[in-house]
PDB file of C-alpha atoms in Angstrom:
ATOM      1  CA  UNK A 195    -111.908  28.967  12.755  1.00  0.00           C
ATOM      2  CA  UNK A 196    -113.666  32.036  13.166  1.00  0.00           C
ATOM      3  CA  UNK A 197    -111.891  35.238  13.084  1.00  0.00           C
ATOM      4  CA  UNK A 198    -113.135  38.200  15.149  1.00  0.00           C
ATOM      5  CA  UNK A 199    -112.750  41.858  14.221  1.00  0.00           C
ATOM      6  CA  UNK A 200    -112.761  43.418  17.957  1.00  0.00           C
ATOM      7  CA  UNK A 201    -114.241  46.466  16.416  1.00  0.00           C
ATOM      8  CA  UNK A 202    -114.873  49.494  19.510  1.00  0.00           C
ATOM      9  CA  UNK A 203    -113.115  47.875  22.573  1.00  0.00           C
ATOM     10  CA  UNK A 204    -110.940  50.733  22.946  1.00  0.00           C
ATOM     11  CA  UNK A 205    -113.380  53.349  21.991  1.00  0.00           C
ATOM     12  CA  UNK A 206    -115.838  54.369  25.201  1.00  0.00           C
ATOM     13  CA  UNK A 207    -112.131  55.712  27.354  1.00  0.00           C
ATOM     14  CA  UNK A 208    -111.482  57.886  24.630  1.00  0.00           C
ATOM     15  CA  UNK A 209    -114.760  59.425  23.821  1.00  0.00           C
ATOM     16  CA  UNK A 210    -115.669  59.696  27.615  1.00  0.00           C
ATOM     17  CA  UNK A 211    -111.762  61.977  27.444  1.00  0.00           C
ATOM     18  CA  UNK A 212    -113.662  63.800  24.684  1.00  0.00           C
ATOM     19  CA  UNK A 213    -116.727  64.858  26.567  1.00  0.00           C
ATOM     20  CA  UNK A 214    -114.624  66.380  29.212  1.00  0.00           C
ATOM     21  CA  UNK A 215    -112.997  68.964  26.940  1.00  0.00           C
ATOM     22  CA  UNK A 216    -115.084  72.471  26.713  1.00  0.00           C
ATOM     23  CA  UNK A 217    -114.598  72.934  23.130  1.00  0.00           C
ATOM     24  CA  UNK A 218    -116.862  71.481  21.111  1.00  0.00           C
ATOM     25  CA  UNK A 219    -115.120  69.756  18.035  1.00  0.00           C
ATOM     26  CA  UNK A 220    -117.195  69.808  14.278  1.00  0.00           C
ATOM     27  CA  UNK A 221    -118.542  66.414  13.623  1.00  0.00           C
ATOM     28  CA  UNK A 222    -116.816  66.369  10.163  1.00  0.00           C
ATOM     29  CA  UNK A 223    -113.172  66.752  11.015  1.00  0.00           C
ATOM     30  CA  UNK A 224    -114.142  63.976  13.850  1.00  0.00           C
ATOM     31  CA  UNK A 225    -114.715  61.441  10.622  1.00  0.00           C
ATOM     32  CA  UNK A 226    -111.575  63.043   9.300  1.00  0.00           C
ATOM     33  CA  UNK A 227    -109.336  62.073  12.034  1.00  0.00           C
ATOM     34  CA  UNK A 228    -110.658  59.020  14.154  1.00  0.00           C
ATOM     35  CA  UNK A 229    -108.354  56.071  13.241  1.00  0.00           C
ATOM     36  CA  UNK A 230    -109.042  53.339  11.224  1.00  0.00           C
ATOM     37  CA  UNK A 231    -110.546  50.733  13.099  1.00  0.00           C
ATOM     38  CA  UNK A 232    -107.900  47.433  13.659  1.00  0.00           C
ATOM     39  CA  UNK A 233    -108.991  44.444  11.284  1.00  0.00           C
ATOM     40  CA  UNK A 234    -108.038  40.882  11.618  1.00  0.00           C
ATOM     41  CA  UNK A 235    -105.709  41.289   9.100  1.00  0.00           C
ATOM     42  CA  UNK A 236    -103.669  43.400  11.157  1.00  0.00           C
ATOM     43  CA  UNK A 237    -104.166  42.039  14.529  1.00  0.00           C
ATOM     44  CA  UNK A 238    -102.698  38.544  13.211  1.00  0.00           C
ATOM     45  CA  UNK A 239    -100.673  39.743  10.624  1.00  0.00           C
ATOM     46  CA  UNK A 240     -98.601  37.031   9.072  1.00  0.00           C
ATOM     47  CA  UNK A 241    -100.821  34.170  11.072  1.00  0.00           C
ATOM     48  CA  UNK A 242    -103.734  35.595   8.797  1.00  0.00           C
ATOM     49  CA  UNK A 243    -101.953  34.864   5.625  1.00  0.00           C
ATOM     50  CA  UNK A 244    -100.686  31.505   6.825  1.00  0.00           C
ATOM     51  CA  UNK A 245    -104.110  30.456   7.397  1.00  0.00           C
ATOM     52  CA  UNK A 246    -105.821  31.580   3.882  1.00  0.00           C
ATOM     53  CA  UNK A 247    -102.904  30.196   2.096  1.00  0.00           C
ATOM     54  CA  UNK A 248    -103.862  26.521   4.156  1.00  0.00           C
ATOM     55  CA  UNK A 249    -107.331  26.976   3.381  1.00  0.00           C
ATOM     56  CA  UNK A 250    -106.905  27.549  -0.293  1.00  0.00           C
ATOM     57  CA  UNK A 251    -104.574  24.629  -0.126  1.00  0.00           C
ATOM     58  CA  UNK A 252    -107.069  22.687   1.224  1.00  0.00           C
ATOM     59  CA  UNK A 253    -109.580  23.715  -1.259  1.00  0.00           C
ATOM     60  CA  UNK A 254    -107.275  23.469  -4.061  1.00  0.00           C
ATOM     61  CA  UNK A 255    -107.026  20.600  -7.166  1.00  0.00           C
ATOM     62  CA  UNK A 256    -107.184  16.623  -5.678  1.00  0.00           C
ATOM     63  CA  UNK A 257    -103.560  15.862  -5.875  1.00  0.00           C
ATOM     64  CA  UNK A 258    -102.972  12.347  -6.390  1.00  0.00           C
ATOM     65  CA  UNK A 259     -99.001  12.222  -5.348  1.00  0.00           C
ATOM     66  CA  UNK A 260    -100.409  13.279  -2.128  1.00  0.00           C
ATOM     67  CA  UNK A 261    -101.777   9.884  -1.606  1.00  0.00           C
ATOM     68  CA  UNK A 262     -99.852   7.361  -3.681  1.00  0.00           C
ATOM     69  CA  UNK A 263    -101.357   8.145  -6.613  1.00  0.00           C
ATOM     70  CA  UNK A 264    -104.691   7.049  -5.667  1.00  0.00           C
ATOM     71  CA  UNK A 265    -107.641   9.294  -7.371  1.00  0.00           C
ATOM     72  CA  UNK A 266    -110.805  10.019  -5.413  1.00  0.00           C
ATOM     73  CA  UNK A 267    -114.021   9.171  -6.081  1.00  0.00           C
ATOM     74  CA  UNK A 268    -115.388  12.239  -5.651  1.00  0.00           C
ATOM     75  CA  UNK A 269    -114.605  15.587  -5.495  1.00  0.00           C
ATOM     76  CA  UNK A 270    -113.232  16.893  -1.811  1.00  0.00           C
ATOM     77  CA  UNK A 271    -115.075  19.599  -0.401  1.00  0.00           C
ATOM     78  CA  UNK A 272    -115.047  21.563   2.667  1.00  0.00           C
ATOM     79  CA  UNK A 273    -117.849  20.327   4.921  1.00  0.00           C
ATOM     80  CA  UNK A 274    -118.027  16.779   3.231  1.00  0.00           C
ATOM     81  CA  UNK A 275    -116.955  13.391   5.837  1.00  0.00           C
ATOM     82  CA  UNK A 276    -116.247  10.313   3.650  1.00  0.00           C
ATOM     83  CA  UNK A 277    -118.203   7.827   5.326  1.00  0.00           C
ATOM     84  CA  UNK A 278    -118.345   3.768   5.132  1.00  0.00           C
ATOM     85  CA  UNK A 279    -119.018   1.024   7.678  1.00  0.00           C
ATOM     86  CA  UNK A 280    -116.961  -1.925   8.164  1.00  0.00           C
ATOM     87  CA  UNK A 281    -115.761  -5.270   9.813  1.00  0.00           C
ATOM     88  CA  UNK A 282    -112.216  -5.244  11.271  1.00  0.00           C
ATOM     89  CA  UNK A 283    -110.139  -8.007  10.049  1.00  0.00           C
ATOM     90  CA  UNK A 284    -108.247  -8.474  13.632  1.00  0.00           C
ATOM     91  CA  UNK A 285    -108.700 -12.023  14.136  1.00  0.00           C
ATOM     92  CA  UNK A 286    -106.167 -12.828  11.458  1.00  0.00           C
ATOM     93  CA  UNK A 287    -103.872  -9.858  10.803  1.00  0.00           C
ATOM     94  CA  UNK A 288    -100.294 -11.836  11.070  1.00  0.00           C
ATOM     95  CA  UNK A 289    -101.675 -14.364   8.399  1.00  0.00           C
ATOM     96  CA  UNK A 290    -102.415 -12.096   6.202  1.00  0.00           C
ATOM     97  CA  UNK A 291     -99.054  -9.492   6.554  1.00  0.00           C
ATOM     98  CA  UNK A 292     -97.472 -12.587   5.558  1.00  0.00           C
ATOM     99  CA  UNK A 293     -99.132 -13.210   2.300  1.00  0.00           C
ATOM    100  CA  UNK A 294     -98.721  -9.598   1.874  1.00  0.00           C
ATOM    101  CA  UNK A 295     -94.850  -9.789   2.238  1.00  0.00           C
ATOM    102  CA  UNK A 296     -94.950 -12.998   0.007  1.00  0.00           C
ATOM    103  CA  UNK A 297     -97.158 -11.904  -2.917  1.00  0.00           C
ATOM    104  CA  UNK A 298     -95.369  -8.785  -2.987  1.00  0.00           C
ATOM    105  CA  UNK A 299     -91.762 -10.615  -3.867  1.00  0.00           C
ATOM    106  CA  UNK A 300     -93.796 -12.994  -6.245  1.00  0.00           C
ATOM    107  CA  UNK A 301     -95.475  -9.636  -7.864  1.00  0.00           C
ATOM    108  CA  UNK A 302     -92.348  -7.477  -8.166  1.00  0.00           C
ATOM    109  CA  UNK A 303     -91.199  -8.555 -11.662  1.00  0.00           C
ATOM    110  CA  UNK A 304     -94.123  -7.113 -13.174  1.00  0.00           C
ATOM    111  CA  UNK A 305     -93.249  -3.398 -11.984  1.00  0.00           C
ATOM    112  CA  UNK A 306     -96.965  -3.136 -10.719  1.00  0.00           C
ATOM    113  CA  UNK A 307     -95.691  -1.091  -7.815  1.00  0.00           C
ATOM    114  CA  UNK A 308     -97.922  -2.995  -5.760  1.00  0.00           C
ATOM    115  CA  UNK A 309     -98.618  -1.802  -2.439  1.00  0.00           C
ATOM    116  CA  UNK A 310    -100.347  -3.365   0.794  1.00  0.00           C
ATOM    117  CA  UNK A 311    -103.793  -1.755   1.566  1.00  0.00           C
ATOM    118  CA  UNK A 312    -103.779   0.713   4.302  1.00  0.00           C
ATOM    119  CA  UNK A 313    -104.250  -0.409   8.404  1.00  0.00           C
ATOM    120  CA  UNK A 314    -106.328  -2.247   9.647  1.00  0.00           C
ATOM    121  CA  UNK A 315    -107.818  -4.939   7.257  1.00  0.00           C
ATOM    122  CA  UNK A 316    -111.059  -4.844   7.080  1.00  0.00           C
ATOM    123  CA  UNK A 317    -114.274  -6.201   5.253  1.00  0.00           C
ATOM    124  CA  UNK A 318    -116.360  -3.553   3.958  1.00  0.00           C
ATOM    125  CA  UNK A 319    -120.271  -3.140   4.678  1.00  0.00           C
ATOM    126  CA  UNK A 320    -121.164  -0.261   2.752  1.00  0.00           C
ATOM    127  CA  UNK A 321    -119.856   1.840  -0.461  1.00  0.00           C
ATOM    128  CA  UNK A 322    -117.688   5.090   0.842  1.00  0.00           C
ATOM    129  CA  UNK A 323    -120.602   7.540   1.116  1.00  0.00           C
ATOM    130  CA  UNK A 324    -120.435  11.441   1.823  1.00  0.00           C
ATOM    131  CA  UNK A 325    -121.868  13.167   5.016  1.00  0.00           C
ATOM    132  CA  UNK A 326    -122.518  16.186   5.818  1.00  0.00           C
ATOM    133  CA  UNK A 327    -121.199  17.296   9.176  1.00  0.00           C
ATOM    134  CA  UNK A 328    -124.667  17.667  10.857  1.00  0.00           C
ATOM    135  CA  UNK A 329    -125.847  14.876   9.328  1.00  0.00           C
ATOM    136  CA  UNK A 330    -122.755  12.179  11.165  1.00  0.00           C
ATOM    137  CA  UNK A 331    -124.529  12.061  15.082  1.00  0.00           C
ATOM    138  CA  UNK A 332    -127.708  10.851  13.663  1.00  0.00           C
ATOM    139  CA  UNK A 333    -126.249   8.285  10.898  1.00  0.00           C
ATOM    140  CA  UNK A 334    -124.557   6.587  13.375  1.00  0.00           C
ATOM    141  CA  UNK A 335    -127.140   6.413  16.415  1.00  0.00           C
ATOM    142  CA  UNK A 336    -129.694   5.232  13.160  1.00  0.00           C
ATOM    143  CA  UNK A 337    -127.117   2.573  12.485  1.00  0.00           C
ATOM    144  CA  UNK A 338    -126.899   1.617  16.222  1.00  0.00           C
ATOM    145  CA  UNK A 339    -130.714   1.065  16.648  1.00  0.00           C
ATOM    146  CA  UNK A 340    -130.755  -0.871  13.563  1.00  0.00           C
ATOM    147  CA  UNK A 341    -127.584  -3.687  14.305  1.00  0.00           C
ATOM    148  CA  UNK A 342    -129.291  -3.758  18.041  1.00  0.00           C
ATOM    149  CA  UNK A 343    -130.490  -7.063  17.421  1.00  0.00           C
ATOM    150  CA  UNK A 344    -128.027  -8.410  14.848  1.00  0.00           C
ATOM    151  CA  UNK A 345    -125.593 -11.613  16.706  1.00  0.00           C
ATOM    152  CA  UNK A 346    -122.166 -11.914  16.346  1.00  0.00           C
ATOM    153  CA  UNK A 347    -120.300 -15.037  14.176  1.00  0.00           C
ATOM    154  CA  UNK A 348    -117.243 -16.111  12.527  1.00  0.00           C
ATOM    155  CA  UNK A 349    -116.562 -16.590   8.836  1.00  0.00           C
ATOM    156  CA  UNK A 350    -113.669 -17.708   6.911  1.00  0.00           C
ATOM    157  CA  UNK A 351    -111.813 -16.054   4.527  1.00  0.00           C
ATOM    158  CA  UNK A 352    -110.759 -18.538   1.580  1.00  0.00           C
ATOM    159  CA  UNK A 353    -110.410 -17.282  -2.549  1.00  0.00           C
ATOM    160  CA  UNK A 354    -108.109 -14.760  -3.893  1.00  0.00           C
ATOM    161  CA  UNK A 355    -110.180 -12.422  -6.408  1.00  0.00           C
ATOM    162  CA  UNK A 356    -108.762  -8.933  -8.321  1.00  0.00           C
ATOM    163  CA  UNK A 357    -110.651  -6.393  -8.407  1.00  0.00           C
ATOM    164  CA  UNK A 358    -110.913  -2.698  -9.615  1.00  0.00           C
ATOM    165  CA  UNK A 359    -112.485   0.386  -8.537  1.00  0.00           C
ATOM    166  CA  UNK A 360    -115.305   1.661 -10.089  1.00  0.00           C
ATOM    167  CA  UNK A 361    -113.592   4.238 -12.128  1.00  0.00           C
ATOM    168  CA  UNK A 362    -111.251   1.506 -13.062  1.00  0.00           C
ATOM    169  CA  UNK A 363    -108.252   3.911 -11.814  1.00  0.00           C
ATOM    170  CA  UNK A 364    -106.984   0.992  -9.297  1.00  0.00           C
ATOM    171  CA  UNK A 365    -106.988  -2.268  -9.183  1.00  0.00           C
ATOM    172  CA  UNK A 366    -107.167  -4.944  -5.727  1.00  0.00           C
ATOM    173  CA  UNK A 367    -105.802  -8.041  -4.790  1.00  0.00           C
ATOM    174  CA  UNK A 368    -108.664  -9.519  -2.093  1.00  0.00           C
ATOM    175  CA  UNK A 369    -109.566 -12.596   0.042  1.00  0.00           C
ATOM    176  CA  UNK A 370    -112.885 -13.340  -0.036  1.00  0.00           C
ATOM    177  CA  UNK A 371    -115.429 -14.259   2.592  1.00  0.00           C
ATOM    178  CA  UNK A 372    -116.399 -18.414   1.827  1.00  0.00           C
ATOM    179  CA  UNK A 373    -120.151 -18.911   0.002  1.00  0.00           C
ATOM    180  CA  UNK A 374    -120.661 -20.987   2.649  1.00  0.00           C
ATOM    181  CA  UNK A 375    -120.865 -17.601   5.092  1.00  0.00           C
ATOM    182  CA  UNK A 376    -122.250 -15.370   2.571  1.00  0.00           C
ATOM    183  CA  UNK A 377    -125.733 -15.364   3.950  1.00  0.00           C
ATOM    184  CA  UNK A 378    -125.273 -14.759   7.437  1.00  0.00           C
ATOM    185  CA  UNK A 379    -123.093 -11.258   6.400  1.00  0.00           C
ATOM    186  CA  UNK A 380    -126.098 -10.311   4.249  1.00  0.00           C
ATOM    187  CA  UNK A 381    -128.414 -10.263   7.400  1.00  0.00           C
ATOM    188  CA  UNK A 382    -126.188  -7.722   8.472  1.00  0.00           C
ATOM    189  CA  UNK A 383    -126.102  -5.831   5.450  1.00  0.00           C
ATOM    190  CA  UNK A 384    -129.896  -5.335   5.457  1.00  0.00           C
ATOM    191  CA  UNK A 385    -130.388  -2.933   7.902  1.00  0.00           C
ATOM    192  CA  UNK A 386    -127.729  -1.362   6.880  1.00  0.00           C
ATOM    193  CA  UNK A 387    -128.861  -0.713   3.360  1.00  0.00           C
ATOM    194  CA  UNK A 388    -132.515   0.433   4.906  1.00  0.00           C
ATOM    195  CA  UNK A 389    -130.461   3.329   6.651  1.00  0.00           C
ATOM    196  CA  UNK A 390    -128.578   4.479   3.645  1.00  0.00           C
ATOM    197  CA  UNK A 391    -132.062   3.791   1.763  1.00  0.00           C
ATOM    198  CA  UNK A 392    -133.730   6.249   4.616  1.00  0.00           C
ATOM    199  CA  UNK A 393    -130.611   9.091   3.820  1.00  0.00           C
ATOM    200  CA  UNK A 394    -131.087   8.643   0.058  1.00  0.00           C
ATOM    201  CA  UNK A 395    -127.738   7.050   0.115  1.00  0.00           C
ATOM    202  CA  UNK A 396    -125.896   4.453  -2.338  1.00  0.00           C
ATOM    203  CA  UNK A 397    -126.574   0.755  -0.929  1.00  0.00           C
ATOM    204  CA  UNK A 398    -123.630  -1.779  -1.174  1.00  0.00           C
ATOM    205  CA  UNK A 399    -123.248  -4.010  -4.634  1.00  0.00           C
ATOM    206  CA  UNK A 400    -125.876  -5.336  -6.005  1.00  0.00           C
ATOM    207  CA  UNK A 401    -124.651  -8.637  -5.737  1.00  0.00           C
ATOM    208  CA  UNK A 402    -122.984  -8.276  -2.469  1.00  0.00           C
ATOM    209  CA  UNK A 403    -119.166  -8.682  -2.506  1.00  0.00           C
ATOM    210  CA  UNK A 404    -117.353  -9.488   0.973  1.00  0.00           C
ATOM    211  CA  UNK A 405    -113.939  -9.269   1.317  1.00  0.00           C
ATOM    212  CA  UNK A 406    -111.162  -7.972   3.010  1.00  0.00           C
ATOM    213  CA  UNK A 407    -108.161  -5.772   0.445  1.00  0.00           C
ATOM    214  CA  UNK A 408    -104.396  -6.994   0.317  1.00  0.00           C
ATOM    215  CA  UNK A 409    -102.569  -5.018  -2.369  1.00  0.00           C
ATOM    216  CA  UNK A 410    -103.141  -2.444  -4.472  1.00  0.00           C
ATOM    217  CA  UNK A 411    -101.981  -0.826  -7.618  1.00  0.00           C
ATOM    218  CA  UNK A 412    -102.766   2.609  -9.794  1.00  0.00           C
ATOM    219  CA  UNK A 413    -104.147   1.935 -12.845  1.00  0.00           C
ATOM    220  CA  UNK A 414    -106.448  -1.078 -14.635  1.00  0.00           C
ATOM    221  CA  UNK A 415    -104.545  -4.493 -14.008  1.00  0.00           C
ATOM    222  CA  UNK A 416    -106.896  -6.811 -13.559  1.00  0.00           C
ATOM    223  CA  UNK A 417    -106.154  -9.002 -16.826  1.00  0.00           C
ATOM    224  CA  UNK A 418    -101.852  -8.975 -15.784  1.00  0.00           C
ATOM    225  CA  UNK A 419    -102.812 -10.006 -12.251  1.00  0.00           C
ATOM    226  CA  UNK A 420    -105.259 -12.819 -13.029  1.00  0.00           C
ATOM    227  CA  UNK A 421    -102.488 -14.657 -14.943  1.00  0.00           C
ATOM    228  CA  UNK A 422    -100.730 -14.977 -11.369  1.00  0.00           C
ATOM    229  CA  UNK A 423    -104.009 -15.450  -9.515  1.00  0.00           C
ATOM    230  CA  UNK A 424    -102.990 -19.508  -9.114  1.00  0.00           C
ATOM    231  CA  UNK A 425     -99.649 -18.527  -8.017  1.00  0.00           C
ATOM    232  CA  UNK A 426    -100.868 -16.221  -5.475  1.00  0.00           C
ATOM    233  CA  UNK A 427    -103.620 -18.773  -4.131  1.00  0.00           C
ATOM    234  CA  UNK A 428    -100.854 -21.062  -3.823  1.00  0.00           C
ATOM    235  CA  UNK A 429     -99.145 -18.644  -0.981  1.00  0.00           C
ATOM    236  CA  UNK A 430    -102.473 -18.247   0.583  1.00  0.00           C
ATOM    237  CA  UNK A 431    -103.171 -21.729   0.921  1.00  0.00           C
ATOM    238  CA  UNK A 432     -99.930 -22.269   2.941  1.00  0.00           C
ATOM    239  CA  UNK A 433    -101.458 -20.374   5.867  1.00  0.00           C
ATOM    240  CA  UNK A 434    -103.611 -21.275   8.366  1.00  0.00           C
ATOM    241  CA  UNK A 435    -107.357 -21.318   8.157  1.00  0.00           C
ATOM    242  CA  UNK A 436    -108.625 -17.231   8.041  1.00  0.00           C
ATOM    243  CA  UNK A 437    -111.060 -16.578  10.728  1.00  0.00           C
ATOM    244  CA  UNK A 438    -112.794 -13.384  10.938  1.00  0.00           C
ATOM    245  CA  UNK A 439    -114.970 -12.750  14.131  1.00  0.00           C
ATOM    246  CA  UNK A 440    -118.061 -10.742  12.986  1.00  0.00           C
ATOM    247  CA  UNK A 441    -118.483  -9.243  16.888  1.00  0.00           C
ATOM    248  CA  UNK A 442    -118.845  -5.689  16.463  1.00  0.00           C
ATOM    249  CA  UNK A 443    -119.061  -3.084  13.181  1.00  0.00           C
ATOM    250  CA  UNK A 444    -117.149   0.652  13.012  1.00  0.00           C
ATOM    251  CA  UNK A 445    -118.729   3.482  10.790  1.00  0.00           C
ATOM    252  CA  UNK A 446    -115.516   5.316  10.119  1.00  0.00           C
ATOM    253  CA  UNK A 447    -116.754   9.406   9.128  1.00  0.00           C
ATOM    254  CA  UNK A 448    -113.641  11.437   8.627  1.00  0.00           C
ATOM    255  CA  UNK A 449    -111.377  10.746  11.852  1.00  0.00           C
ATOM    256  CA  UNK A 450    -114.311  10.057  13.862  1.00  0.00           C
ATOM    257  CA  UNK A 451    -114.863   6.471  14.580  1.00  0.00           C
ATOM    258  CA  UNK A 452    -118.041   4.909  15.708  1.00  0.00           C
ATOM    259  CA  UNK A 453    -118.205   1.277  16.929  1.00  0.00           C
ATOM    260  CA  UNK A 454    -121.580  -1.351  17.427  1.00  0.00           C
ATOM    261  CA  UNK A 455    -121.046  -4.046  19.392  1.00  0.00           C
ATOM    262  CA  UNK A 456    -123.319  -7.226  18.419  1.00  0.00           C
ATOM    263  CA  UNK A 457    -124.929  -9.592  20.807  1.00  0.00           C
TER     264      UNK A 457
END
């Protein structure tokens, strides 16, 4: 927010008062005694101070027990809007709450302090990328022209994988998208990759990975959770077949949402 020093509002009244006096005051004790101008310090007064100490908050070290512990990716900085683009997973969210609430009871002896992955499930289309403010309106109306022609479809989610980060600060518990359905997402990713390719942007993973995030945990597990993988595939196989309807995308920037619906 922009502050604004009001600077001579008051001032015409009293030098028009001024004019009307017959003595003629020296210029120099003038300086001497005008007040000092009000700044925006004064005029908001504790407000002021609130608002620096946020901002240098805001500004301030990446705090990790902020956000369970997590560790981002990049630096935050004023001005940047963590960007990706994504499926939603709504076609099957009860399923998979349930393996959630299952694998987490199987998972709890090995003080992991797993946790489920945030709301809404979804299957990612792009890395997390970083916009610029200016730059969001056109990203996303470049994304819309290029998904104009692009058909919706269902695929089915099947094998339980682990996963980490690329930092190797967290590692995943995910469902994967069958091989079978593999090629039809990657006609979607291709324009996608062509826009971040025209902003000079990472492209997804080189081979593609698609799948939707269960659990989490801080740190580099992947070798402890693989020794449960086959008792975790055994809860998923108890539920019913995972359908996700590829009908529409989001870009998520910040808290702004953008969705494209597909023919």
């Amino acid at each position: 927010m922009a502050l604004v020093d009001y600077g001579l509002s008051s001032s015409s009244s009293s030098s028009e008062d001024e004019e009307i006096q017959p003595i003629i005051k020296d210029q120099t004790s003038l300086k001497r005694s005008r007040p000092a101008l009000p700044t925006a310090a004064t005029l908001l007064g504790p407000k002021l101070v609130r608002l620096h100490q946020q901002q240098d908050s805001d500004e301030g070290e990446d705090n990790p027990d902020c956000h369970g512990g997590r560790i981002r990716s990049f630096k935050h900085e004023r001005g940047n809007w963590a960007t990706y683009v994504y499926v939603p997973a709504e076609t099957c969210v009860e399923q998979l709450e349930d393996f959630q609430n299952a694998a987490l009871s199987l998972l709890e002896p090995l003080q992991l302090d797993m946790q489920p992955n945030e709301q809404p499930f979804h299957l990612s289309l792009s890395k997390t990328i970083v916009l610029q403010h200016h730059q969001i309106e056109e990203f996303s109306r470049s994304l819309k022209d290029s998904l104009e022609s692009q058909c919706g479809f269902f695929v089915c989610l099947q094998d339980l994988r682990i996963y980490t980060n690329e930092e190797r600060t967290r590692t995943f518990i995910a469902v994967e998208v069958s091989a079978a359905y593999k090629e039809k997402l990657c006609l979607i990713l291709k324009p996608i990759d062509r826009v971040m390719l025209d902003y000079r942007l990472p492209q997804f993973y080189d081979p593609p990975s698609f799948h939707v995030s269960l659990l989490w945990c801080v740190g580099d597990h992947e070798s402890v959770l693989k020794e449960k993988l086959n008792e975790l595939s055994s809860l998923l196989e108890t539920e019913d077949t995972l359908l996700l309807n590829v009908n529409k995308l989001h870009c998520k920037c910040g808290n702004k949402q953008f969705i494209y619906k597909l023919k």
